[in-house]
Coordinates of C-alpha atoms and ligand atoms in Angstrom, one line a residue:
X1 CA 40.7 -69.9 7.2
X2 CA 39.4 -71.1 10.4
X3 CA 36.7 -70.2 11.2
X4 CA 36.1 -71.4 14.8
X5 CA 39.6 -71.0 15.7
X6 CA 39.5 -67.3 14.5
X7 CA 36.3 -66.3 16.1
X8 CA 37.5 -67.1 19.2
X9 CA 40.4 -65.2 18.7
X10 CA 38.9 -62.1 17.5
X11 CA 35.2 -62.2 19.0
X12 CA 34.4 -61.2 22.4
X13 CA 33.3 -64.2 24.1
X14 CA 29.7 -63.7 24.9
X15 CA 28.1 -66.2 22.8
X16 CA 28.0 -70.4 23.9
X17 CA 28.0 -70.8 19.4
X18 CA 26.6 -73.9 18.8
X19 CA 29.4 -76.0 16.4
X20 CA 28.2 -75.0 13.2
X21 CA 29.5 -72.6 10.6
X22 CA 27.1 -71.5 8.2
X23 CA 27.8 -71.4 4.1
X24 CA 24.2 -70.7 2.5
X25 CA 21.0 -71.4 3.0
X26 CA 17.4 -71.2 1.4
X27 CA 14.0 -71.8 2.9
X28 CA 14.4 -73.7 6.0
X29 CA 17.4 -75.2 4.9
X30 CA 21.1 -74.3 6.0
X31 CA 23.9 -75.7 4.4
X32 CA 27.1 -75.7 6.8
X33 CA 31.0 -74.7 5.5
X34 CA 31.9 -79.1 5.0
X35 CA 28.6 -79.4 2.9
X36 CA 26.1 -81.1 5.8
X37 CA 22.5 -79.9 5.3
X38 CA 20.5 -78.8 8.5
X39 CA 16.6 -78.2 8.6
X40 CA 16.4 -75.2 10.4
X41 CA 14.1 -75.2 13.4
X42 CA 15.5 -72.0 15.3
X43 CA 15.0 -69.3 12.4
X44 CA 18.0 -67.2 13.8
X45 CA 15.3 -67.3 16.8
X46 CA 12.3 -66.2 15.7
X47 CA 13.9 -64.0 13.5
X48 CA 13.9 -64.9 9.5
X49 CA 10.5 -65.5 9.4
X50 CA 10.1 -66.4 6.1
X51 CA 13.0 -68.4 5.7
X52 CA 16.5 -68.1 4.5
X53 CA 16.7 -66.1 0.5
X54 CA 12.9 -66.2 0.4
X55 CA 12.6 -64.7 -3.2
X56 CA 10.0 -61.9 -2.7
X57 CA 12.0 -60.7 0.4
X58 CA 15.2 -60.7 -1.4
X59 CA 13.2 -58.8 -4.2
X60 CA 11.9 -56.1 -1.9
X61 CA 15.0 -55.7 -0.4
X62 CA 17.6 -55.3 -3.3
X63 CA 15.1 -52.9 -4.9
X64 CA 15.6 -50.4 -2.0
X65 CA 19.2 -51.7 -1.9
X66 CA 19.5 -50.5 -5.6
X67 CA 17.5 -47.3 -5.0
X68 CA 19.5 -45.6 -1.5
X69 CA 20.6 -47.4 1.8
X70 CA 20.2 -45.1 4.4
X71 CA 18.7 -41.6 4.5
X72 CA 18.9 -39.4 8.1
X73 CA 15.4 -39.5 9.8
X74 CA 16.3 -35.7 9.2
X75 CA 14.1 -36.8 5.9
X76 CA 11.2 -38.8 4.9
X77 CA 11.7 -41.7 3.5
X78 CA 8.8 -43.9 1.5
X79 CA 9.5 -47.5 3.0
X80 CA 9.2 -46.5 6.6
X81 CA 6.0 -44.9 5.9
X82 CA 4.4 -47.8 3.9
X83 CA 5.6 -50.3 6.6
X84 CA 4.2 -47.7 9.9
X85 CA 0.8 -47.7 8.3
X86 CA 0.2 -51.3 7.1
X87 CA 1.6 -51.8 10.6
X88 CA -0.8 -49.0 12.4
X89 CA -4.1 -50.8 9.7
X90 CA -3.3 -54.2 11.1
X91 CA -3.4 -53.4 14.8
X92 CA -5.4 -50.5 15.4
X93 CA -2.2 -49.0 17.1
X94 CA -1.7 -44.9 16.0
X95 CA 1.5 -44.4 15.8
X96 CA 5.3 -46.3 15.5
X97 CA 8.8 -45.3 16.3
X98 CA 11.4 -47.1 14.9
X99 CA 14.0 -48.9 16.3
X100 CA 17.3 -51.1 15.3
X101 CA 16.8 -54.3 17.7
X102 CA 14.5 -55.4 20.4
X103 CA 16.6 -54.2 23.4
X104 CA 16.5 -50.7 21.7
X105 CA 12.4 -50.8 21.2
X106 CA 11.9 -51.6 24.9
X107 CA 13.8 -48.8 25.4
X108 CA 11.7 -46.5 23.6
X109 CA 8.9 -48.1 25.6
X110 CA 10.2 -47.8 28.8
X111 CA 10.7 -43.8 27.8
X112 CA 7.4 -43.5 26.1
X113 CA 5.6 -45.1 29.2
X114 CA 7.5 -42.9 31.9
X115 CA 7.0 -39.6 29.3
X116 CA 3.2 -40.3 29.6
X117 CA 3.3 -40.0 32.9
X118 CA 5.5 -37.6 33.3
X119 CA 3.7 -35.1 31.1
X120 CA 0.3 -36.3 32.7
X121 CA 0.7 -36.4 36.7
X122 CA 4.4 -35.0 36.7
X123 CA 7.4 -36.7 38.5
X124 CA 7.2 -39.4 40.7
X125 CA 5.0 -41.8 39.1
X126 CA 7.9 -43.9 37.3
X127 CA 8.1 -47.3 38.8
X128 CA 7.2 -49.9 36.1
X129 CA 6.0 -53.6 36.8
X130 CA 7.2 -56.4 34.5
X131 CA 7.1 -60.3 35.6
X132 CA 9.7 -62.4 37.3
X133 CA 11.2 -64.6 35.0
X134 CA 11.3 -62.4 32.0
X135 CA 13.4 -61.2 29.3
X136 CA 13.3 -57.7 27.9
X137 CA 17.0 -57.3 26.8
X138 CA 21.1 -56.5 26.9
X139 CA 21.1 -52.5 27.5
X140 CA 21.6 -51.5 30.9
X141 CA 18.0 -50.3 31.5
X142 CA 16.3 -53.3 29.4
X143 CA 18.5 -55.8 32.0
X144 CA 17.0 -53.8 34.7
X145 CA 13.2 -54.7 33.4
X146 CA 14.2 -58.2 33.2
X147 CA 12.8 -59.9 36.4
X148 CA 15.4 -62.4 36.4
X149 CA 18.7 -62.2 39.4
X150 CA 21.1 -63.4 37.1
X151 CA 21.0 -60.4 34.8
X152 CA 21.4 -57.9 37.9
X153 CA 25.1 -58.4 37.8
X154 CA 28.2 -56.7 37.2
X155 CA 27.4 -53.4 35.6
X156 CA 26.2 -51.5 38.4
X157 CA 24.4 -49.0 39.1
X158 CA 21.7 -49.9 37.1
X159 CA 18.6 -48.3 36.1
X160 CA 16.2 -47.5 38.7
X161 CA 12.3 -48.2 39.1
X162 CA 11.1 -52.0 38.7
X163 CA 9.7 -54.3 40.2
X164 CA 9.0 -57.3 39.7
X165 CA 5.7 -59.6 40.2
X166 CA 5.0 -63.6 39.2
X167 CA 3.4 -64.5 36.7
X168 CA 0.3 -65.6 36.3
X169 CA -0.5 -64.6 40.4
X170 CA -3.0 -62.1 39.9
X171 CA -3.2 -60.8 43.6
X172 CA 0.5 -60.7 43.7
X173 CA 0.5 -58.7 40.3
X174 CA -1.8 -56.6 41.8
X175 CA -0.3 -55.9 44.9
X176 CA 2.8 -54.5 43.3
X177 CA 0.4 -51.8 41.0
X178 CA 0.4 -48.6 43.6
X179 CA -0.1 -44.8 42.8
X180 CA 3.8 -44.6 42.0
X181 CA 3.5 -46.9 38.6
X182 CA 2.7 -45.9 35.2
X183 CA 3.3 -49.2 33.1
X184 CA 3.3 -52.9 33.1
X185 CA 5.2 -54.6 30.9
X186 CA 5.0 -58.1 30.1
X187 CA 5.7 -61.2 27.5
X188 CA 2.9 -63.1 26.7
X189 CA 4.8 -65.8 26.6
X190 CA 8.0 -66.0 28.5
X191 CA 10.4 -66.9 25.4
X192 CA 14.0 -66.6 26.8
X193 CA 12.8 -67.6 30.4
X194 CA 11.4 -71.2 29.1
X195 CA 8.5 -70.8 26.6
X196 CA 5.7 -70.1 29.2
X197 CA 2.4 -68.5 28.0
X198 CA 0.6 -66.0 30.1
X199 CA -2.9 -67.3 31.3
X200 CA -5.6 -65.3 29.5
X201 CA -7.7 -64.7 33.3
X202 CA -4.4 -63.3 34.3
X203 CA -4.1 -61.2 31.3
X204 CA -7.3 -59.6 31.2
X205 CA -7.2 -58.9 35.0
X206 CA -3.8 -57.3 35.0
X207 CA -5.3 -55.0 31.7
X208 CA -8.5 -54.4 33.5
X209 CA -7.1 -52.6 36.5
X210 CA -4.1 -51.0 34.3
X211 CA -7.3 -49.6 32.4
X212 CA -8.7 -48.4 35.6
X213 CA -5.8 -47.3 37.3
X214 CA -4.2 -45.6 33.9
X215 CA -1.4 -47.8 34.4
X216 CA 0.0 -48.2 30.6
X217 CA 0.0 -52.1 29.6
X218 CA 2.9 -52.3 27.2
X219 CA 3.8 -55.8 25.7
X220 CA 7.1 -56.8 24.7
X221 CA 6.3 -58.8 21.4
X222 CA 9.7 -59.2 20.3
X223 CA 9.9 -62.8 20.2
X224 CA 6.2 -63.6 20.3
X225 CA 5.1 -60.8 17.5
X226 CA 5.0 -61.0 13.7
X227 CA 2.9 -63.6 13.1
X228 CA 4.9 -66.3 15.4
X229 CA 2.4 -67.1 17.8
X230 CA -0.4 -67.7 15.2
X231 CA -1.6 -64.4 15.0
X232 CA -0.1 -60.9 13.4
X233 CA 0.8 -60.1 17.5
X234 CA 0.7 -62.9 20.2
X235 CA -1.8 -60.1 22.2
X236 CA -4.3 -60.4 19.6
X237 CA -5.3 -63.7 20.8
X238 CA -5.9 -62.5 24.1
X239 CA -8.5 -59.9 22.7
X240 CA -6.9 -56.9 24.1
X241 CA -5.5 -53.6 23.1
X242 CA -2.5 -52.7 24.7
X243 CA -1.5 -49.1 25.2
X244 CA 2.7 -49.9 24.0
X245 CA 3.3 -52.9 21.9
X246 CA 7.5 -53.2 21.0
X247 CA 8.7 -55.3 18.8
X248 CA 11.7 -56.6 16.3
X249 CA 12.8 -60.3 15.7
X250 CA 10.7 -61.9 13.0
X251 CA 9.6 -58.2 11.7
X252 CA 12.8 -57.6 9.7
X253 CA 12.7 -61.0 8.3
X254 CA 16.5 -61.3 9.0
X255 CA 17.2 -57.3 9.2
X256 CA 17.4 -55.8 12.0
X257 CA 14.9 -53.5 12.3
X258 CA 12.5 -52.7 15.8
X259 CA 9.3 -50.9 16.2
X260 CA 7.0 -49.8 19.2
X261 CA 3.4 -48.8 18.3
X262 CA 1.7 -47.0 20.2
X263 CA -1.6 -46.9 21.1
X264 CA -4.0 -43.8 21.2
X265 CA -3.0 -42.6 24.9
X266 CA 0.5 -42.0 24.1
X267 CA 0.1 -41.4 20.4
X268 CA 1.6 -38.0 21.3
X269 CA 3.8 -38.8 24.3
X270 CA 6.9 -38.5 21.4
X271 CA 7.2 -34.7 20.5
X272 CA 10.3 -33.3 18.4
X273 CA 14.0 -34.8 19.8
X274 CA 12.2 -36.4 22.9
X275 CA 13.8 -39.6 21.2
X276 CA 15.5 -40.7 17.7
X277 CA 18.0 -43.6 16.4
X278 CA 20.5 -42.9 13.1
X279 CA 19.6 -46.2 12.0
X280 CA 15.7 -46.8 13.3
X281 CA 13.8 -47.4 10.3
X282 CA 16.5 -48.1 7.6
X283 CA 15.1 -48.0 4.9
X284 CA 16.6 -51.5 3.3
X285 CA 15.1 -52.7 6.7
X286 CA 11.7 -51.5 6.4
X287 CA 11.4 -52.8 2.8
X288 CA 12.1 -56.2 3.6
X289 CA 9.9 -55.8 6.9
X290 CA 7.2 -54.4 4.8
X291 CA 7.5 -57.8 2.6
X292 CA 7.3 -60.1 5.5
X293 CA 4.3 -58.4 7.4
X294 CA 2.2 -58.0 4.3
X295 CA 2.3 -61.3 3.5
X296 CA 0.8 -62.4 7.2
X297 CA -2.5 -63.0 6.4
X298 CA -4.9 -65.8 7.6
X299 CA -3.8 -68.4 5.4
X300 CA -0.7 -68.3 7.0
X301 CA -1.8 -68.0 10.4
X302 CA -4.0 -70.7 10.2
X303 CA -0.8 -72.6 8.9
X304 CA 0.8 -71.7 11.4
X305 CA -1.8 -73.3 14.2
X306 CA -1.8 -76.3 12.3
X307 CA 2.2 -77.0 12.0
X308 CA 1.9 -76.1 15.8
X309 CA -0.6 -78.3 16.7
X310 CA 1.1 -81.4 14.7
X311 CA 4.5 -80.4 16.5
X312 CA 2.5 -80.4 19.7
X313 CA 1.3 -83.7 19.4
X314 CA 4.2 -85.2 17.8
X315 CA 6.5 -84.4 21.6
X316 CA 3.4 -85.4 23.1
X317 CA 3.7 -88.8 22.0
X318 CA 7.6 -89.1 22.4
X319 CA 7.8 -91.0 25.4
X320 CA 10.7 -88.9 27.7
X321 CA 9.0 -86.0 27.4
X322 CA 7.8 -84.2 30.2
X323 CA 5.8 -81.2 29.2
X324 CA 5.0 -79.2 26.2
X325 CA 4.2 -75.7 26.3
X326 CA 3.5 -72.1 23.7
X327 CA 1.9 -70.6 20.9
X328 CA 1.9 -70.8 17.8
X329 CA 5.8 -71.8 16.4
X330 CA 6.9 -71.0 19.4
X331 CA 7.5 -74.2 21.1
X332 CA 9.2 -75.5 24.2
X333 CA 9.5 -79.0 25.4
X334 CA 10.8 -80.0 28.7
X335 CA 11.6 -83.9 28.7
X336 CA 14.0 -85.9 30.7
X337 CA 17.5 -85.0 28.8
X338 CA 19.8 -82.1 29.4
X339 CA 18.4 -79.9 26.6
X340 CA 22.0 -78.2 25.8
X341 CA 22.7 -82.0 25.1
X342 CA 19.5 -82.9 23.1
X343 CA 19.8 -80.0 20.8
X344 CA 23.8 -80.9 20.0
X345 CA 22.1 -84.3 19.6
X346 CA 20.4 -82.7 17.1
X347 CA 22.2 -80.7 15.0
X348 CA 24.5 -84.3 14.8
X349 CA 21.4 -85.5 13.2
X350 CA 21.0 -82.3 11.0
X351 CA 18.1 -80.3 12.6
X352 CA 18.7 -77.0 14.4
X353 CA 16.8 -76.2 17.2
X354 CA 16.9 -73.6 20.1
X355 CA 16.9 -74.0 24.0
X356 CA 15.1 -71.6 26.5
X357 CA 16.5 -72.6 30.2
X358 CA 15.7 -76.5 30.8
X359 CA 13.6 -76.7 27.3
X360 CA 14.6 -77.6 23.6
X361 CA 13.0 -74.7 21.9
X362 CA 11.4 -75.1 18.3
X363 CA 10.6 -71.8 16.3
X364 CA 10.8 -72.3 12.7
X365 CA 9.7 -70.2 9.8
X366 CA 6.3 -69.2 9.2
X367 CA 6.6 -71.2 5.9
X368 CA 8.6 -73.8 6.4
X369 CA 7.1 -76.9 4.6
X370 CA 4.8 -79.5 5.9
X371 CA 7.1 -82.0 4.6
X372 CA 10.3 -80.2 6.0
X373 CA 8.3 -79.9 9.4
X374 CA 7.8 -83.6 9.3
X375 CA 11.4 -85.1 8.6
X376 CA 12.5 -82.2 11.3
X377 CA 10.0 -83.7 14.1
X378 CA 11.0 -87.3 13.3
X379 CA 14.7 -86.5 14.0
X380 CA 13.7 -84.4 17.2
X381 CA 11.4 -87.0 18.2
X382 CA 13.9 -89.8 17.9
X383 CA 16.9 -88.2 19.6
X384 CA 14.2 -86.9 22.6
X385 CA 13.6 -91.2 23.1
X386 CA 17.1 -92.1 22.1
Ligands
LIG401 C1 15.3 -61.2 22.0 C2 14.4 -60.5 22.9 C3 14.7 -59.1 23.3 C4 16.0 -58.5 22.9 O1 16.1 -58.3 21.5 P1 17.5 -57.9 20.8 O2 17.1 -57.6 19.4 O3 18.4 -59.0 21.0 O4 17.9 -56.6 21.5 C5 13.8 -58.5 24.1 N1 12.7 -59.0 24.5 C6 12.4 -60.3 24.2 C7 11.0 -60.9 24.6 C8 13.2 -61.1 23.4 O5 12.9 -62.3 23.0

């Protein structure tokens, strides 16, 4: 069989697929269909967070697996509610709906948000601020968030009420919060739009007048969240408490599986059918999720800083690159190549990274090994000076 060939005929063509057709894979390793090895850098972005087949995962997983699949959120199920409260004990957040993707979470925080306000000052205060340049996802209404022109195409009409400010300009930011908006919503760091971190003065400003104005600060952690940026959720090191968090990516481990907690204000902005999903919460999902985020604890994190820190230092040194931003394993490095070029480059030279606009992107697993991280870099390093 074909596999390229085939896709092509049978796939919609939405995806630029990178020339690689996976066969297995375990840990940070990925074996391709001819036999080549790859050391994973990308993680499915951000997504398998600890790793391809990680054994307790796989364990957590095929138990539920083995018990039921599915059950209707028309009953309660055990592994959603072990997973919504070790989530709600490790952020201080009351409640969680769950979703299938990330697209779908900010969706449920874009309702929850406008529901707040809704219910609080009635209609007319709907307009929600998120930042030029980002990316909150596919669905008609998560492209409408995204504050970037080239996603405001085609599928007209689209969903009504953003606007969008740049980041890291607090007066501008400012500006744009009037009487008619209920919620910001931002990444902390910009992951699609090029791996670039929010500045903490900007941060706390923008939460400071959201807190005065009751403008709801929601923070799209789908890509930054779960441990990826060096702590349990990229806001943490900001020392805020955001009203909506949403998140996916690295918290099914490689299941697709979406959350938004909520924070105390709109703890009970979601009454009976004011939203639902068949699949939110699977329960196979939320077993293996459950597995992922109880293992992020500080050992981990502070692993996580220090593989970060050497990969920072190591595309310091290279000598064509131009700038190194992120947090965490969530890396981007901007350097005198074409970076669609530099990461085929790479996967020649069996590594796998990511790009994010003009930047090679490097998000590995939590765990992926010192000594893994090392042979990775030097083939990065060496095709970025090539
Ligand atoms: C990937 C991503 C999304 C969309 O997630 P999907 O699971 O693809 O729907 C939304 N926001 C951010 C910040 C992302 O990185």
């Amino acid at each position: 069989m074909n596999i390229i060939e085939n896709d092509k005929k049978y796939i919609a063509a939405t995806y630029g697929r990178f020339p690689v057709v996976f066969e297995k894979a375990k840990g940070s390793t990925v074996y391709d269909v001819d036999g080549k090895s790859y050391i994973d850098m990308g993680a499915g972005i951000a997504t398998t967070a600890f790793g391809h087949c990680d054994e307790e995962y796989v364990n957590a997983v095929t138990a539920q697996l083995n018990c039921y699949a599915h059950a209707s959120n028309l009953y309660y199920t055990a592994p959603q509610v072990q997973l919504a409260e070790l989530l709600c004990e490790k952020t201080g957040m009351k409640k969680v709906f769950f979703a299938n993707s990330g697209a779908e979470a900010n969706e449920g925080m874009i309702k929850a948000a406008r529901k707040y306000s809704f219910d609080k000052y009635g209609t007319g205060r709907n307009k929600i601020v998120t930042l030029i340049n980002s990316f909150h996802g596919r669905t008609v209404t998560t492209l409408s968030a995204t504050g970037q022109d080239v996603f405001h195409n085609y599928f007209f009409p689209f969903t009504e009420g953003f606007v969008f400010a740049p980041a890291n300009d607090i007066e501008a930011t400012k500006a744009l919060m009037t009487d008619d908006v209920c919620a910001v919503m931002v990444e902390l760091v910009q992951g699609e739009g090029g791996v670039l971190p929010l500045d903490k003065e900007y941060v706390n400003e923008i939460y400071k007048l959201c807190a005065e104005k009751d403008i709801l600060f929601c923070i799209d952690e789908v890509q930054t969240g779960n441990g990826r940026c060096g702590a349990l959720y990229a806001y943490m090191r900001f020392g805020i408490q955001p009203d909506i968090v949403s998140t996916a990516k690295g918290l099914g481990g490689g299941l697709p599986i979406g959350a938004i907690l909520l924070g105390e204000k709109v703890e009970n902005t979601y009454g009976p059918s004011s939203h639902g999903s068949t699949f939110g919460g699977n329960p196979v999902c939320a077993a293996g999720a459950y597995s992922i985020i109880s293992r992020i604890d500080e050992k981990l994190l502070s692993d996580v800083e220090k593989k970060s820190q050497y990969m920072i230092s190591r595309l310091k040194e290279c000598k064509n690159t131009e700038s190194v931003s992120g947090m965490g394993l969530l890396i981007g490095v901007k350097t005198t190549k074409d970076a669609k070029q530099l990461c085929l480059d790479c996967i020649n030279d069996g590594v796998l990274p990511l790009t994010a606009k003009d930047k090679l992107r490097l998000t590995p697993a939590l765990n992926i090994s010192f000594a893994e991280l090392e042979k990775a870099m030097d083939i990065i390093c060496a095709n970025i000076d090539k």
